[in-house]
Short mmCIF file of C-alpha atoms in Angstrom, two decimals:
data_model
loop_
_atom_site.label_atom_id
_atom_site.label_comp_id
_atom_site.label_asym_id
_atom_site.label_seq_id
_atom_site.Cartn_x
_atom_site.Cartn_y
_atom_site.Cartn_z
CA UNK A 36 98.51 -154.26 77.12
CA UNK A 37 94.72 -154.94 77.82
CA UNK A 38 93.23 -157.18 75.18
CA UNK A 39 89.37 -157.86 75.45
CA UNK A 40 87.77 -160.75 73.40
CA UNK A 41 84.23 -162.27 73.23
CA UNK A 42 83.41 -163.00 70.02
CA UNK A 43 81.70 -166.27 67.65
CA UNK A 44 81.90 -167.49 64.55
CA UNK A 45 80.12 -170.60 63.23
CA UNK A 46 82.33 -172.95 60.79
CA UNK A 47 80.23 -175.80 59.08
CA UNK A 48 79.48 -177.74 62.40
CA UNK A 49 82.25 -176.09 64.64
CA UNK A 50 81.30 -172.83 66.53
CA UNK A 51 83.88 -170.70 67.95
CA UNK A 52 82.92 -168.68 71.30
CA UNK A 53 85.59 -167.37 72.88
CA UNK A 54 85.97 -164.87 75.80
CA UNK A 55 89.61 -163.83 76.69
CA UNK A 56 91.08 -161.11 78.44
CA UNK A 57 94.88 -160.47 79.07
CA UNK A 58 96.47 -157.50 80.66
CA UNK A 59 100.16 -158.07 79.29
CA UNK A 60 102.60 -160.38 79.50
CA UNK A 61 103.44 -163.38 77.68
CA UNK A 62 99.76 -165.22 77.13
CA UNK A 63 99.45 -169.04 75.63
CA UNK A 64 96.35 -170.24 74.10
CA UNK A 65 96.67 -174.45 74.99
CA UNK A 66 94.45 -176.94 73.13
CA UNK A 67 94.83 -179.67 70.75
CA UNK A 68 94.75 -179.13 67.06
CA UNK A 69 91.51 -178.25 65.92
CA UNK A 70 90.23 -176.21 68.97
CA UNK A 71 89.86 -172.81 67.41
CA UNK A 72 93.50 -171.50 68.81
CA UNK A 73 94.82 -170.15 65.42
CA UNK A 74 90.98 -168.72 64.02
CA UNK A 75 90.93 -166.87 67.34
CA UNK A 76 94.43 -165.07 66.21
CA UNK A 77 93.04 -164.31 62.99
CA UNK A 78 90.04 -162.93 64.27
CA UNK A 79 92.31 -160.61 66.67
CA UNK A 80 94.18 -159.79 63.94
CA UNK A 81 91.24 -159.36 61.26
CA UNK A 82 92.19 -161.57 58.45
CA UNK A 83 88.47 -163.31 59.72
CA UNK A 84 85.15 -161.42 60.64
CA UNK A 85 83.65 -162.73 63.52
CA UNK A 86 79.65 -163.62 63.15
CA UNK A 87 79.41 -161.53 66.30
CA UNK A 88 81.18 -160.30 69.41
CA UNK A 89 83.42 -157.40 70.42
CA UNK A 90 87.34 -157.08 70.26
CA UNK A 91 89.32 -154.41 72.25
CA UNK A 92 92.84 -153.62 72.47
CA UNK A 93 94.28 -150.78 75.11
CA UNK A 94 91.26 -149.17 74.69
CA UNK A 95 90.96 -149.37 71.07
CA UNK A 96 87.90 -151.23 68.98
CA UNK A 97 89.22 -153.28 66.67
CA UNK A 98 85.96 -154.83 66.09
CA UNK A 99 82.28 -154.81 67.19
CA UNK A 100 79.63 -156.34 65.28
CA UNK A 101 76.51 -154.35 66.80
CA UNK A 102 78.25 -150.72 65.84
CA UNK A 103 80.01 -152.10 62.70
CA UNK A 104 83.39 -151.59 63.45
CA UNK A 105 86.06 -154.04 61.85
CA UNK A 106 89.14 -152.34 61.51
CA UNK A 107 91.25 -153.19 58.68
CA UNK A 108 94.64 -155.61 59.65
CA UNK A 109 96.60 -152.20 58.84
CA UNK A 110 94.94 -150.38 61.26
CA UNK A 111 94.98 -152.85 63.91
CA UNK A 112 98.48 -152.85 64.37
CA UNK A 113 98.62 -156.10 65.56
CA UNK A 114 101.97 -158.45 64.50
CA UNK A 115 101.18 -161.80 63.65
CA UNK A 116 104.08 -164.66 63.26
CA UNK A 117 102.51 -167.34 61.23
CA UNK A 118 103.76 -171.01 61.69
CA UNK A 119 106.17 -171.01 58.93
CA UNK A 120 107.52 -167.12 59.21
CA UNK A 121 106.32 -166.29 55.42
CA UNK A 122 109.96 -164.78 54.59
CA UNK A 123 110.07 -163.92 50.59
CA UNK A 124 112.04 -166.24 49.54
CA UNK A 125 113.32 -164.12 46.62
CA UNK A 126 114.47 -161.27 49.32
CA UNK A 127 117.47 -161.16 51.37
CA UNK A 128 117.46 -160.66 55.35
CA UNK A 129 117.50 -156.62 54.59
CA UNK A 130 114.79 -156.75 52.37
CA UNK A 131 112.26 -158.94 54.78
CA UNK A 132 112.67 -156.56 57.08
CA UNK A 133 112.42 -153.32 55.53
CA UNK A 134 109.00 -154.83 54.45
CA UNK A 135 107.49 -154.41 57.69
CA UNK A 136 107.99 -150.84 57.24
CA UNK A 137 106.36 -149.64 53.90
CA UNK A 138 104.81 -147.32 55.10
CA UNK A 139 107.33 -145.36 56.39
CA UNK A 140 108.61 -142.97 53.42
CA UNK A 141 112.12 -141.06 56.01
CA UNK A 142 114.97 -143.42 54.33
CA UNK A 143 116.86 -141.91 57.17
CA UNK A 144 114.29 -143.97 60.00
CA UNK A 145 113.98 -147.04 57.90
CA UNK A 146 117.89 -147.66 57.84
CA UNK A 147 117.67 -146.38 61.67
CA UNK A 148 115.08 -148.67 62.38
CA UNK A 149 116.91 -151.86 60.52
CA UNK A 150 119.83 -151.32 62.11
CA UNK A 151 118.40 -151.77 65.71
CA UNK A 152 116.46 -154.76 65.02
CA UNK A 153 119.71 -156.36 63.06
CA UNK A 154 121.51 -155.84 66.27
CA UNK A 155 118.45 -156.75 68.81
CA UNK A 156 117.91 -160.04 66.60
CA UNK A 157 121.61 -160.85 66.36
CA UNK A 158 120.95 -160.81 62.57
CA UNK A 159 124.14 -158.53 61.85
CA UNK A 160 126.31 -159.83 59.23
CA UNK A 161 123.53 -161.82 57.39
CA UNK A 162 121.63 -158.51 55.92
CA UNK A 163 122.01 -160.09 52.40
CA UNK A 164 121.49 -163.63 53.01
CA UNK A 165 118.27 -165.16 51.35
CA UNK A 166 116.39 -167.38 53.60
CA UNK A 167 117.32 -170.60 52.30
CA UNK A 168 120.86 -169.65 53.78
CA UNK A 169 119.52 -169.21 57.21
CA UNK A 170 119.07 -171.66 59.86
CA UNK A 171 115.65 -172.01 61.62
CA UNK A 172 116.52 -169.92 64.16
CA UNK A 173 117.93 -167.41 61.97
CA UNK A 174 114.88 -167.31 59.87
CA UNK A 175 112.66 -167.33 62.96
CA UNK A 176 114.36 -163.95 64.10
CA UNK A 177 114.48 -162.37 60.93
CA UNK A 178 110.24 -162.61 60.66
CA UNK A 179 110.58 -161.63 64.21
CA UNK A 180 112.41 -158.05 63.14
CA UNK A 181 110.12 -158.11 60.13
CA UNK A 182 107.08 -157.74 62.18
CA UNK A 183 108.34 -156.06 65.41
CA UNK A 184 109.84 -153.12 63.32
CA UNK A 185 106.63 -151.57 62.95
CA UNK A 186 106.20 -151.71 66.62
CA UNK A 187 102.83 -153.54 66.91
CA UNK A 188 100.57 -152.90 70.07
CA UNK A 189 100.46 -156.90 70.01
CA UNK A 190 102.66 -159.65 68.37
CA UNK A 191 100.81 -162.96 68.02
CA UNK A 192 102.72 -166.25 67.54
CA UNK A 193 101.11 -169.09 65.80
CA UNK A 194 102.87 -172.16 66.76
CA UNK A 195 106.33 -170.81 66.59
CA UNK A 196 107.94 -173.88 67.13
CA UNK A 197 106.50 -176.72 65.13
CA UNK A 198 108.59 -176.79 62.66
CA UNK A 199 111.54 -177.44 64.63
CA UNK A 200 113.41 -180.18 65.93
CA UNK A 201 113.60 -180.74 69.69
CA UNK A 202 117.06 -179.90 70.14
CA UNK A 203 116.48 -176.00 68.24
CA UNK A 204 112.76 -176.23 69.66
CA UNK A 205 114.05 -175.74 73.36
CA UNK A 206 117.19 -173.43 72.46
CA UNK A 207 114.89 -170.98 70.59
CA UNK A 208 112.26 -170.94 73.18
CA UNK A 209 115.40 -169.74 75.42
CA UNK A 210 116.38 -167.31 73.15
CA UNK A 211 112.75 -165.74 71.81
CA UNK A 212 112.13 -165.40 75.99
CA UNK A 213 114.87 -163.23 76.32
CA UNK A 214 114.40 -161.32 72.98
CA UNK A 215 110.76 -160.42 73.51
CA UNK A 216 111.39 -159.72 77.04
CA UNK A 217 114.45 -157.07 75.73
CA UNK A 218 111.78 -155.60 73.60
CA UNK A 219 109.15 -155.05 76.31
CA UNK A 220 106.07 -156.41 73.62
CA UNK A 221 102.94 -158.30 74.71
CA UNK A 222 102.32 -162.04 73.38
CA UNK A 223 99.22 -163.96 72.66
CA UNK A 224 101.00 -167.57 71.66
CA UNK A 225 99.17 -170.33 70.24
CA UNK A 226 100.63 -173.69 70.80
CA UNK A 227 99.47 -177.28 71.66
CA UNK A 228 102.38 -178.15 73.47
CA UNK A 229 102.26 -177.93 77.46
CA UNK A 230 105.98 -177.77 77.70
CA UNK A 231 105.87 -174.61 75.52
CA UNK A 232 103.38 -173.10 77.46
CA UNK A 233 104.87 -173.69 80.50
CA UNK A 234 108.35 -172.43 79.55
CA UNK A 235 107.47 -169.80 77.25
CA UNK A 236 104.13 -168.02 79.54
CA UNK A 237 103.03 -166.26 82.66
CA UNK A 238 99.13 -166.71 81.98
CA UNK A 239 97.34 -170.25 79.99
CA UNK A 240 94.09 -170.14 78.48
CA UNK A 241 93.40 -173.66 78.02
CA UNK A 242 90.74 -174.25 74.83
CA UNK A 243 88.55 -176.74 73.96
CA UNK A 244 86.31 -177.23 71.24
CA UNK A 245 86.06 -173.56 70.49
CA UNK A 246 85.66 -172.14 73.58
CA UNK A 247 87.78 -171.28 77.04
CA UNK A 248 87.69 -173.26 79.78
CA UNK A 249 90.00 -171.85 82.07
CA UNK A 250 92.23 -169.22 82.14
CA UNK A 251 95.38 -168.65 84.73
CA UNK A 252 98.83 -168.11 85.91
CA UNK A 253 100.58 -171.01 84.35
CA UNK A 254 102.17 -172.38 87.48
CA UNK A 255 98.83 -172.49 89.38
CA UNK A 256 96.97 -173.85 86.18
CA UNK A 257 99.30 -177.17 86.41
CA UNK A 258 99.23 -177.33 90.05
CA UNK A 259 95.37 -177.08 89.75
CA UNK A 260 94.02 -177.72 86.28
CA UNK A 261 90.15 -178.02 87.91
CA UNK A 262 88.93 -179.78 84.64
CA UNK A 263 89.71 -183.34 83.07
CA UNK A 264 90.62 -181.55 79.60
CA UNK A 265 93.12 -178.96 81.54
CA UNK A 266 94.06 -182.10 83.45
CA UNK A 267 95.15 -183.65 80.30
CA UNK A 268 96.09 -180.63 78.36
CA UNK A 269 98.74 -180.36 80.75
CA UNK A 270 99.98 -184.00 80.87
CA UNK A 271 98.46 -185.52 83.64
CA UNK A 272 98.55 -189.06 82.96
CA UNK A 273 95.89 -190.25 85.42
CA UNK A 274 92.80 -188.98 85.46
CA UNK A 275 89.18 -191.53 86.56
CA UNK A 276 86.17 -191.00 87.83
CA UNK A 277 85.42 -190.32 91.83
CA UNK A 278 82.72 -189.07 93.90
CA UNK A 279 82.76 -187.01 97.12
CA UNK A 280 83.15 -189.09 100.68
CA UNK A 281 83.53 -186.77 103.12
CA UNK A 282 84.93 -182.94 103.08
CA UNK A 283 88.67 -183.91 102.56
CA UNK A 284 87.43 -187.72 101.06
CA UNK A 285 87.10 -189.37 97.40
CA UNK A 286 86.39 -192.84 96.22
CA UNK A 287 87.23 -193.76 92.67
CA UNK A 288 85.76 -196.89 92.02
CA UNK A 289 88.04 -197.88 88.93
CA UNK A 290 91.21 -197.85 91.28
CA UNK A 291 89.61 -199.53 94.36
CA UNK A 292 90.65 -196.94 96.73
CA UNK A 293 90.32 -193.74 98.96
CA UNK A 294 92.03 -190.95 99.20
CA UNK A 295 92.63 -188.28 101.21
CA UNK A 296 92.18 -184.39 99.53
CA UNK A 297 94.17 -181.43 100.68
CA UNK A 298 91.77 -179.16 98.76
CA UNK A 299 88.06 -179.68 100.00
CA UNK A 300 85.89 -181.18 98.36
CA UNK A 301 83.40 -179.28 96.37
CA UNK A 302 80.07 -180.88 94.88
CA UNK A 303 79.82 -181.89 91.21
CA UNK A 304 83.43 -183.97 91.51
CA UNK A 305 83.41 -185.57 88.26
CA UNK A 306 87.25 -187.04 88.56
CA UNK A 307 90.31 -186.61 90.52
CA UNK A 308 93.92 -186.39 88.28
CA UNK A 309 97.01 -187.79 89.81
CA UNK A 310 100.18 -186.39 88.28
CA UNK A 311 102.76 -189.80 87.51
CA UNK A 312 105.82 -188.23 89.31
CA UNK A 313 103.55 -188.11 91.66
CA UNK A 314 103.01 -191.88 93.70
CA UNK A 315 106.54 -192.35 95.92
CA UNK A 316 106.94 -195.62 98.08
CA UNK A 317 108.51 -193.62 100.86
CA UNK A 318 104.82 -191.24 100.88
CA UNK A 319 103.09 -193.02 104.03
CA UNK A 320 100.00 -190.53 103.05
CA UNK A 321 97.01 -192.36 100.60
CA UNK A 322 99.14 -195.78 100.26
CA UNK A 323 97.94 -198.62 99.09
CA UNK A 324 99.17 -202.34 97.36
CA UNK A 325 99.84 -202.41 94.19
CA UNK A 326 100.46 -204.87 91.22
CA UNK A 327 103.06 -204.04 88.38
CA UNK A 328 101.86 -204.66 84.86
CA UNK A 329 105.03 -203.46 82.78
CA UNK A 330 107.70 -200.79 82.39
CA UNK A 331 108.99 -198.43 79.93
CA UNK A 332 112.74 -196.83 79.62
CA UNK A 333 113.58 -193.59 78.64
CA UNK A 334 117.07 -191.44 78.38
CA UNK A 335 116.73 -190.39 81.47
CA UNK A 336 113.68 -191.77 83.49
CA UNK A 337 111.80 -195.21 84.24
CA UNK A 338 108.11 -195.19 83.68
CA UNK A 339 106.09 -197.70 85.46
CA UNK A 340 102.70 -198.89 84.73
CA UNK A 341 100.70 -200.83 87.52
CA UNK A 342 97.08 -201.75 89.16
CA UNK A 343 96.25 -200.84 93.17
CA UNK A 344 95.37 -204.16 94.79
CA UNK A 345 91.71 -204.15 94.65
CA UNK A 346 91.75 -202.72 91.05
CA UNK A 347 89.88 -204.31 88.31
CA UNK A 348 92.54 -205.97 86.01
CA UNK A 349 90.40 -205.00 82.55
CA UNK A 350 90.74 -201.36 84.22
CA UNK A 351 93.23 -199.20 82.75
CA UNK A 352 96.88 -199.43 84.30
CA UNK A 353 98.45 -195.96 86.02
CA UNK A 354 101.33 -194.49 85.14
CA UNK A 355 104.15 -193.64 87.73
CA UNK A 356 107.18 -191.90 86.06
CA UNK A 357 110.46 -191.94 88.16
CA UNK A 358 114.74 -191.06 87.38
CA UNK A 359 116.80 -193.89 86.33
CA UNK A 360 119.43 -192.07 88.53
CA UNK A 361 118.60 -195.41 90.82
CA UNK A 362 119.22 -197.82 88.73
CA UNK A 363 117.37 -200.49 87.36
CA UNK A 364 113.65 -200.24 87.37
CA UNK A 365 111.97 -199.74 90.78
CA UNK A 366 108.84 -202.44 91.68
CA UNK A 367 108.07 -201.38 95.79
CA UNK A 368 104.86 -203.48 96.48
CA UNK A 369 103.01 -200.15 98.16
CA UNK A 370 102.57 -196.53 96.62
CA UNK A 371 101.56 -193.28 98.48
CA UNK A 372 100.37 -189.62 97.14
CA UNK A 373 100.76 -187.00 99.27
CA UNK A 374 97.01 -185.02 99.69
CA UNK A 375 97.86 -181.65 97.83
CA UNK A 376 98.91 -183.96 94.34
CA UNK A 377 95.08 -184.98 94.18
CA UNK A 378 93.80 -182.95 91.85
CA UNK A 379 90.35 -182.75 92.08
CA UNK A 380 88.25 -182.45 88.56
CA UNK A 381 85.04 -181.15 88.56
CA UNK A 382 84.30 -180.80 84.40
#
């Protein structure tokens, strides 16, 4: 799949201007709510008209304001899985999916058709069960089929997962992994969860106020976010202000301290992030005192909240998150970082 988008649209006082480009694969769209992640899906998919801008898929226009092209959602061909499916209640598991395929007039393909997503969506057995008698995964695979029988050139998922509880949240993302990966289809998945992101896609395009700010492989985005909104996008707890010391050298004044950079340093710093797995007593690298201000437990880790030494006590406390499989709450009186787990912000 190659899907090309650069397109705005103003809304009241919030403009959208987005420029994305995938070429297959499983693709996220990160942000917090209110970024422009699910209007950019319904622009793709053309239930809005952009104000102006171009969208391509596989070679296709599916819109272009300057030669007035804005294909209809039929012709795009593009599946979209809204937040909460949009099953007919009123219609059993048989009769969702047949929907997806209208258009289709062979009875022979239609029942052909059904029966292969039944069996790729484990749905067999439940063909005349109403959705109120499904479970949430159930009902998530059944919108799945719905959409996927028509074989779309792109499935879109709009937060697939909100409405679930943790427990059914991480089996499902588990599951829809390997069925989408059994069906061979490209993704664009909105979500504002980095653990989704992260388990469920190969490439992040983190947004922010309606536009892109970065866009990469997902490991390397949360080994090197490069801004302070990817930085906290993707959970880094954190983040302050620094300026450049030297090539491999920062100061940030709100800790009190210096550290050393694996990356070098590039003008324009505006922050460095430190990740809070990240500060070790046994790391002999960027140590320095520090005071403990409180502590936290969770099922299965500590989380720690202290000041370096020279740190201003109204400044805000850091975070360092560590397993309980010690024991009782760890206080050492010195913390290192090794070089390579400053990450160095520059927007």
């Amino acid at each position: 799949m190659s899907l090309l988008v650069d397109i705005q649209k103003q809304l009241g006082d919030f403009t959208l201007n987005v420029s994305l480009e995938t070429d297959g694969g499983i693709v996220g769209l990160l942000g917090a709510s209110g970024c422009g992640k699910s209007m950019t899906l319904k622009c793709i998919a053309g239930i809005e008209k952009p104000d102006s801008g171009h969208i391509e898929l596989d070679g296709t226009v599916l819109f272009d304001a300057e030669s007035g092209i804005n294909l209809s959602p039929q012709e795009r061909r593009v599946g979209y899985l809204f937040q909460n499916y949009a099953l007919f209640p009123n219609m059993t598991v048989r009769q969702n999916i047949l929907c997806g395929l209208h258009r289709e007039k062979n009875r022979a393909v239609r029942e052909e058709r059904l029966r292969e997503m039944l069996r790729l969506f484990q749905l067999e057995g439940l063909e005349h069960h109403r959705p109120h008698q499904l479970s949430g995964g159930q009902m998530q695979r059944t919108a799945l089929a719905r959409i996927l029988v028509n074989e779309p050139r792109l499935l879109m998922l709009d937060e697939p997962f909100s409405a679930l509880d943790s427990h059914l949240r991480e089996k499902l993302q588990m599951e829809l992994r390997r069925l989408l990966a059994d069906y061979g289809r490209d993704v664009l998945m909105v979500t504002h969860s980095r653990d989704e992101a992260y388990h469920m896609c190969t490439q992040i395009a983190v947004m922010d106020e309606g536009r892109v700010l970065t866009q990469q492989e997902s490991r390397t985005l949360f080994a090197d976010p490069h801004s302070v909104r990817a930085a906290m996008l993707t959970g880094c707890k954190n983040i302050a202000d620094a300026r450049k010391t030297g090539p491999y050298e920062v100061e940030v004044p709100e800790w009190g301290i210096r550290l050393r950079t694996y990356k070098p340093v590039e003008d324009g710093l505006r922050a460095v992030g430190i990740r809070a797995h990240a500060f070790r007593p046994e790391e002999t690298r960027n140590a320095a005192d520090v005071r403990w201000a409180g502590e936290m437990e969770e099922p299965f880790d500590w989380i720690g909240e202290f000041r370096f030494a020279d740190q201003p006590e109204q400044s805000p406390a850091l975070w360092r998150r560590f397993s309980k499989e010690g024991g009782a709450a760890q206080h050492p009186e010195r913390l290192g970082v090794a070089p390579e787990q400053v990450l160095l912000l520059y927007e």
